[in-house]
Amino acid sequence: MIDPLIASGKLSSAGLEAQSARLRVISENIANAQSTGRTPGSDPYARKTITFKAELDRTLGASSVAVKDIGKDEAPFPVEYDPGNPAADENGMVKKPNVNMLIEMADMREANRTYQANLQMMKQARAMISATIDLMRG
């Protein structure tokens, strides 16, 4: 069986990877929040979503987290009257991305806090391993 302190570090590492992927998806959504289509009537940027899955890590004997899928939000695109836009249809309506900045910012804050919690867990495990080694020396 693997040492519980090492196992906690590996589980925290999986959490860091998952939240890092989540932050990349959120960043892409924010960066493309105003990206309309290039031709009249074309679809704009579609918000990306990320889902996670629980994975059994047999070496650790514990459940871990991994990215399951990066998909697209199926919410309808809001339309706006902007006849000067190259993506405007014959009525002057432009499809806008279905990215809600309020939701993205809340998701980013949650992902950032979860990332920090996993990082703190890794620091604690490392400190405990170091303390154990120091005790064994003396």
JSON list of N, CA and C in Angstrom, two decimals, residues 26-59:
[
{"chain": "A", "resi": 26, "resn": "ILE", "atom": "N", "xyz": [-12.30, 28.56, -19.13]},
{"chain": "A", "resi": 26, "resn": "ILE", "atom": "CA", "xyz": [-12.91, 29.83, -18.73]},
{"chain": "A", "resi": 26, "resn": "ILE", "atom": "C", "xyz": [-12.19, 31.00, -19.41]},
{"chain": "A", "resi": 27, "resn": "SER", "atom": "N", "xyz": [-10.87, 30.94, -19.44]},
{"chain": "A", "resi": 27, "resn": "SER", "atom": "CA", "xyz": [-10.09, 32.01, -20.09]},
{"chain": "A", "resi": 27, "resn": "SER", "atom": "C", "xyz": [-10.43, 32.12, -21.57]},
{"chain": "A", "resi": 28, "resn": "GLU", "atom": "N", "xyz": [-10.60, 30.99, -22.22]},
{"chain": "A", "resi": 28, "resn": "GLU", "atom": "CA", "xyz": [-10.95, 31.00, -23.64]},
{"chain": "A", "resi": 28, "resn": "GLU", "atom": "C", "xyz": [-12.33, 31.62, -23.84]},
{"chain": "A", "resi": 29, "resn": "ASN", "atom": "N", "xyz": [-13.26, 31.28, -22.94]},
{"chain": "A", "resi": 29, "resn": "ASN", "atom": "CA", "xyz": [-14.61, 31.86, -23.04]},
{"chain": "A", "resi": 29, "resn": "ASN", "atom": "C", "xyz": [-14.57, 33.38, -22.87]},
{"chain": "A", "resi": 30, "resn": "ILE", "atom": "N", "xyz": [-13.81, 33.85, -21.90]},
{"chain": "A", "resi": 30, "resn": "ILE", "atom": "CA", "xyz": [-13.72, 35.30, -21.66]},
{"chain": "A", "resi": 30, "resn": "ILE", "atom": "C", "xyz": [-13.05, 36.00, -22.84]},
{"chain": "A", "resi": 31, "resn": "ALA", "atom": "N", "xyz": [-12.00, 35.38, -23.38]},
{"chain": "A", "resi": 31, "resn": "ALA", "atom": "CA", "xyz": [-11.29, 35.99, -24.50]},
{"chain": "A", "resi": 31, "resn": "ALA", "atom": "C", "xyz": [-12.16, 36.10, -25.75]},
{"chain": "A", "resi": 32, "resn": "ASN", "atom": "N", "xyz": [-13.12, 35.20, -25.90]},
{"chain": "A", "resi": 32, "resn": "ASN", "atom": "CA", "xyz": [-13.96, 35.18, -27.09]},
{"chain": "A", "resi": 32, "resn": "ASN", "atom": "C", "xyz": [-15.38, 35.68, -26.84]},
{"chain": "A", "resi": 33, "resn": "ALA", "atom": "N", "xyz": [-15.58, 36.40, -25.74]},
{"chain": "A", "resi": 33, "resn": "ALA", "atom": "CA", "xyz": [-16.92, 36.86, -25.36]},
{"chain": "A", "resi": 33, "resn": "ALA", "atom": "C", "xyz": [-17.54, 37.81, -26.38]},
{"chain": "A", "resi": 34, "resn": "GLN", "atom": "N", "xyz": [-16.74, 38.41, -27.25]},
{"chain": "A", "resi": 34, "resn": "GLN", "atom": "CA", "xyz": [-17.26, 39.34, -28.25]},
{"chain": "A", "resi": 34, "resn": "GLN", "atom": "C", "xyz": [-16.98, 38.86, -29.68]},
{"chain": "A", "resi": 35, "resn": "SER", "atom": "N", "xyz": [-16.59, 37.61, -29.84]},
{"chain": "A", "resi": 35, "resn": "SER", "atom": "CA", "xyz": [-16.23, 37.07, -31.16]},
{"chain": "A", "resi": 35, "resn": "SER", "atom": "C", "xyz": [-17.47, 36.65, -31.94]},
{"chain": "A", "resi": 36, "resn": "THR", "atom": "N", "xyz": [-17.84, 37.47, -32.90]},
{"chain": "A", "resi": 36, "resn": "THR", "atom": "CA", "xyz": [-18.99, 37.14, -33.76]},
{"chain": "A", "resi": 36, "resn": "THR", "atom": "C", "xyz": [-18.51, 36.33, -34.95]},
{"chain": "A", "resi": 37, "resn": "GLY", "atom": "N", "xyz": [-19.45, 35.87, -35.76]},
{"chain": "A", "resi": 37, "resn": "GLY", "atom": "CA", "xyz": [-19.10, 35.14, -36.97]},
{"chain": "A", "resi": 37, "resn": "GLY", "atom": "C", "xyz": [-18.41, 36.05, -37.97]},
{"chain": "A", "resi": 38, "resn": "ARG", "atom": "N", "xyz": [-17.84, 35.45, -39.00]},
{"chain": "A", "resi": 38, "resn": "ARG", "atom": "CA", "xyz": [-17.10, 36.25, -40.00]},
{"chain": "A", "resi": 38, "resn": "ARG", "atom": "C", "xyz": [-17.94, 36.62, -41.21]},
{"chain": "A", "resi": 39, "resn": "THR", "atom": "N", "xyz": [-19.00, 35.86, -41.42]},
{"chain": "A", "resi": 39, "resn": "THR", "atom": "CA", "xyz": [-19.85, 36.11, -42.59]},
{"chain": "A", "resi": 39, "resn": "THR", "atom": "C", "xyz": [-21.28, 36.40, -42.12]},
{"chain": "A", "resi": 40, "resn": "PRO", "atom": "N", "xyz": [-22.07, 37.06, -42.95]},
{"chain": "A", "resi": 40, "resn": "PRO", "atom": "CA", "xyz": [-23.44, 37.39, -42.56]},
{"chain": "A", "resi": 40, "resn": "PRO", "atom": "C", "xyz": [-24.25, 36.15, -42.16]},
{"chain": "A", "resi": 41, "resn": "GLY", "atom": "N", "xyz": [-24.85, 36.22, -40.96]},
{"chain": "A", "resi": 41, "resn": "GLY", "atom": "CA", "xyz": [-25.70, 35.14, -40.47]},
{"chain": "A", "resi": 41, "resn": "GLY", "atom": "C", "xyz": [-24.95, 33.96, -39.87]},
{"chain": "A", "resi": 42, "resn": "SER", "atom": "N", "xyz": [-23.63, 34.01, -39.86]},
{"chain": "A", "resi": 42, "resn": "SER", "atom": "CA", "xyz": [-22.87, 32.87, -39.32]},
{"chain": "A", "resi": 42, "resn": "SER", "atom": "C", "xyz": [-22.92, 32.86, -37.80]},
{"chain": "A", "resi": 43, "resn": "ASP", "atom": "N", "xyz": [-22.66, 31.68, -37.24]},
{"chain": "A", "resi": 43, "resn": "ASP", "atom": "CA", "xyz": [-22.68, 31.52, -35.79]},
{"chain": "A", "resi": 43, "resn": "ASP", "atom": "C", "xyz": [-21.42, 32.12, -35.17]},
{"chain": "A", "resi": 44, "resn": "PRO", "atom": "N", "xyz": [-21.57, 32.74, -34.00]},
{"chain": "A", "resi": 44, "resn": "PRO", "atom": "CA", "xyz": [-20.41, 33.29, -33.28]},
{"chain": "A", "resi": 44, "resn": "PRO", "atom": "C", "xyz": [-19.72, 32.19, -32.47]},
{"chain": "A", "resi": 45, "resn": "TYR", "atom": "N", "xyz": [-18.78, 32.59, -31.66]},
{"chain": "A", "resi": 45, "resn": "TYR", "atom": "CA", "xyz": [-18.11, 31.67, -30.74]},
{"chain": "A", "resi": 45, "resn": "TYR", "atom": "C", "xyz": [-19.15, 31.06, -29.80]},
{"chain": "A", "resi": 46, "resn": "ALA", "atom": "N", "xyz": [-19.09, 29.76, -29.62]},
{"chain": "A", "resi": 46, "resn": "ALA", "atom": "CA", "xyz": [-19.98, 29.07, -28.69]},
{"chain": "A", "resi": 46, "resn": "ALA", "atom": "C", "xyz": [-19.22, 28.79, -27.40]},
{"chain": "A", "resi": 47, "resn": "ARG", "atom": "N", "xyz": [-19.82, 29.15, -26.29]},
{"chain": "A", "resi": 47, "resn": "ARG", "atom": "CA", "xyz": [-19.20, 28.96, -24.97]},
{"chain": "A", "resi": 47, "resn": "ARG", "atom": "C", "xyz": [-18.83, 27.50, -24.77]},
{"chain": "A", "resi": 48, "resn": "LYS", "atom": "N", "xyz": [-17.63, 27.28, -24.25]},
{"chain": "A", "resi": 48, "resn": "LYS", "atom": "CA", "xyz": [-17.18, 25.92, -23.96]},
{"chain": "A", "resi": 48, "resn": "LYS", "atom": "C", "xyz": [-17.50, 25.57, -22.51]},
{"chain": "A", "resi": 49, "resn": "THR", "atom": "N", "xyz": [-17.77, 24.30, -22.30]},
{"chain": "A", "resi": 49, "resn": "THR", "atom": "CA", "xyz": [-18.03, 23.79, -20.95]},
{"chain": "A", "resi": 49, "resn": "THR", "atom": "C", "xyz": [-17.06, 22.65, -20.68]},
{"chain": "A", "resi": 50, "resn": "ILE", "atom": "N", "xyz": [-16.83, 22.38, -19.42]},
{"chain": "A", "resi": 50, "resn": "ILE", "atom": "CA", "xyz": [-15.94, 21.29, -19.04]},
{"chain": "A", "resi": 50, "resn": "ILE", "atom": "C", "xyz": [-16.66, 20.43, -18.01]},
{"chain": "A", "resi": 51, "resn": "THR", "atom": "N", "xyz": [-16.52, 19.12, -18.15]},
{"chain": "A", "resi": 51, "resn": "THR", "atom": "CA", "xyz": [-17.10, 18.20, -17.17]},
{"chain": "A", "resi": 51, "resn": "THR", "atom": "C", "xyz": [-15.99, 17.30, -16.64]},
{"chain": "A", "resi": 52, "resn": "PHE", "atom": "N", "xyz": [-16.17, 16.88, -15.41]},
{"chain": "A", "resi": 52, "resn": "PHE", "atom": "CA", "xyz": [-15.18, 16.04, -14.75]},
{"chain": "A", "resi": 52, "resn": "PHE", "atom": "C", "xyz": [-15.78, 14.67, -14.46]},
{"chain": "A", "resi": 53, "resn": "LYS", "atom": "N", "xyz": [-14.90, 13.71, -14.20]},
{"chain": "A", "resi": 53, "resn": "LYS", "atom": "CA", "xyz": [-15.35, 12.38, -13.80]},
{"chain": "A", "resi": 53, "resn": "LYS", "atom": "C", "xyz": [-14.49, 11.89, -12.65]},
{"chain": "A", "resi": 54, "resn": "ALA", "atom": "N", "xyz": [-15.08, 11.04, -11.84]},
{"chain": "A", "resi": 54, "resn": "ALA", "atom": "CA", "xyz": [-14.33, 10.40, -10.77]},
{"chain": "A", "resi": 54, "resn": "ALA", "atom": "C", "xyz": [-13.65, 9.18, -11.36]},
{"chain": "A", "resi": 55, "resn": "GLU", "atom": "N", "xyz": [-12.38, 9.04, -11.05]},
{"chain": "A", "resi": 55, "resn": "GLU", "atom": "CA", "xyz": [-11.59, 7.93, -11.57]},
{"chain": "A", "resi": 55, "resn": "GLU", "atom": "C", "xyz": [-10.97, 7.18, -10.42]},
{"chain": "A", "resi": 56, "resn": "LEU", "atom": "N", "xyz": [-11.06, 5.87, -10.43]},
{"chain": "A", "resi": 56, "resn": "LEU", "atom": "CA", "xyz": [-10.44, 5.07, -9.39]},
{"chain": "A", "resi": 56, "resn": "LEU", "atom": "C", "xyz": [-8.97, 4.90, -9.71]},
{"chain": "A", "resi": 57, "resn": "ASP", "atom": "N", "xyz": [-8.12, 5.36, -8.81]},
{"chain": "A", "resi": 57, "resn": "ASP", "atom": "CA", "xyz": [-6.68, 5.17, -8.95]},
{"chain": "A", "resi": 57, "resn": "ASP", "atom": "C", "xyz": [-6.32, 3.94, -8.11]},
{"chain": "A", "resi": 58, "resn": "ARG", "atom": "N", "xyz": [-6.06, 2.83, -8.78]},
{"chain": "A", "resi": 58, "resn": "ARG", "atom": "CA", "xyz": [-5.82, 1.57, -8.08]},
{"chain": "A", "resi": 58, "resn": "ARG", "atom": "C", "xyz": [-4.54, 1.60, -7.25]},
{"chain": "A", "resi": 59, "resn": "THR", "atom": "N", "xyz": [-3.52, 2.34, -7.70]},
{"chain": "A", "resi": 59, "resn": "THR", "atom": "CA", "xyz": [-2.28, 2.39, -6.92]},
{"chain": "A", "resi": 59, "resn": "THR", "atom": "C", "xyz": [-2.48, 3.14, -5.61]}
]
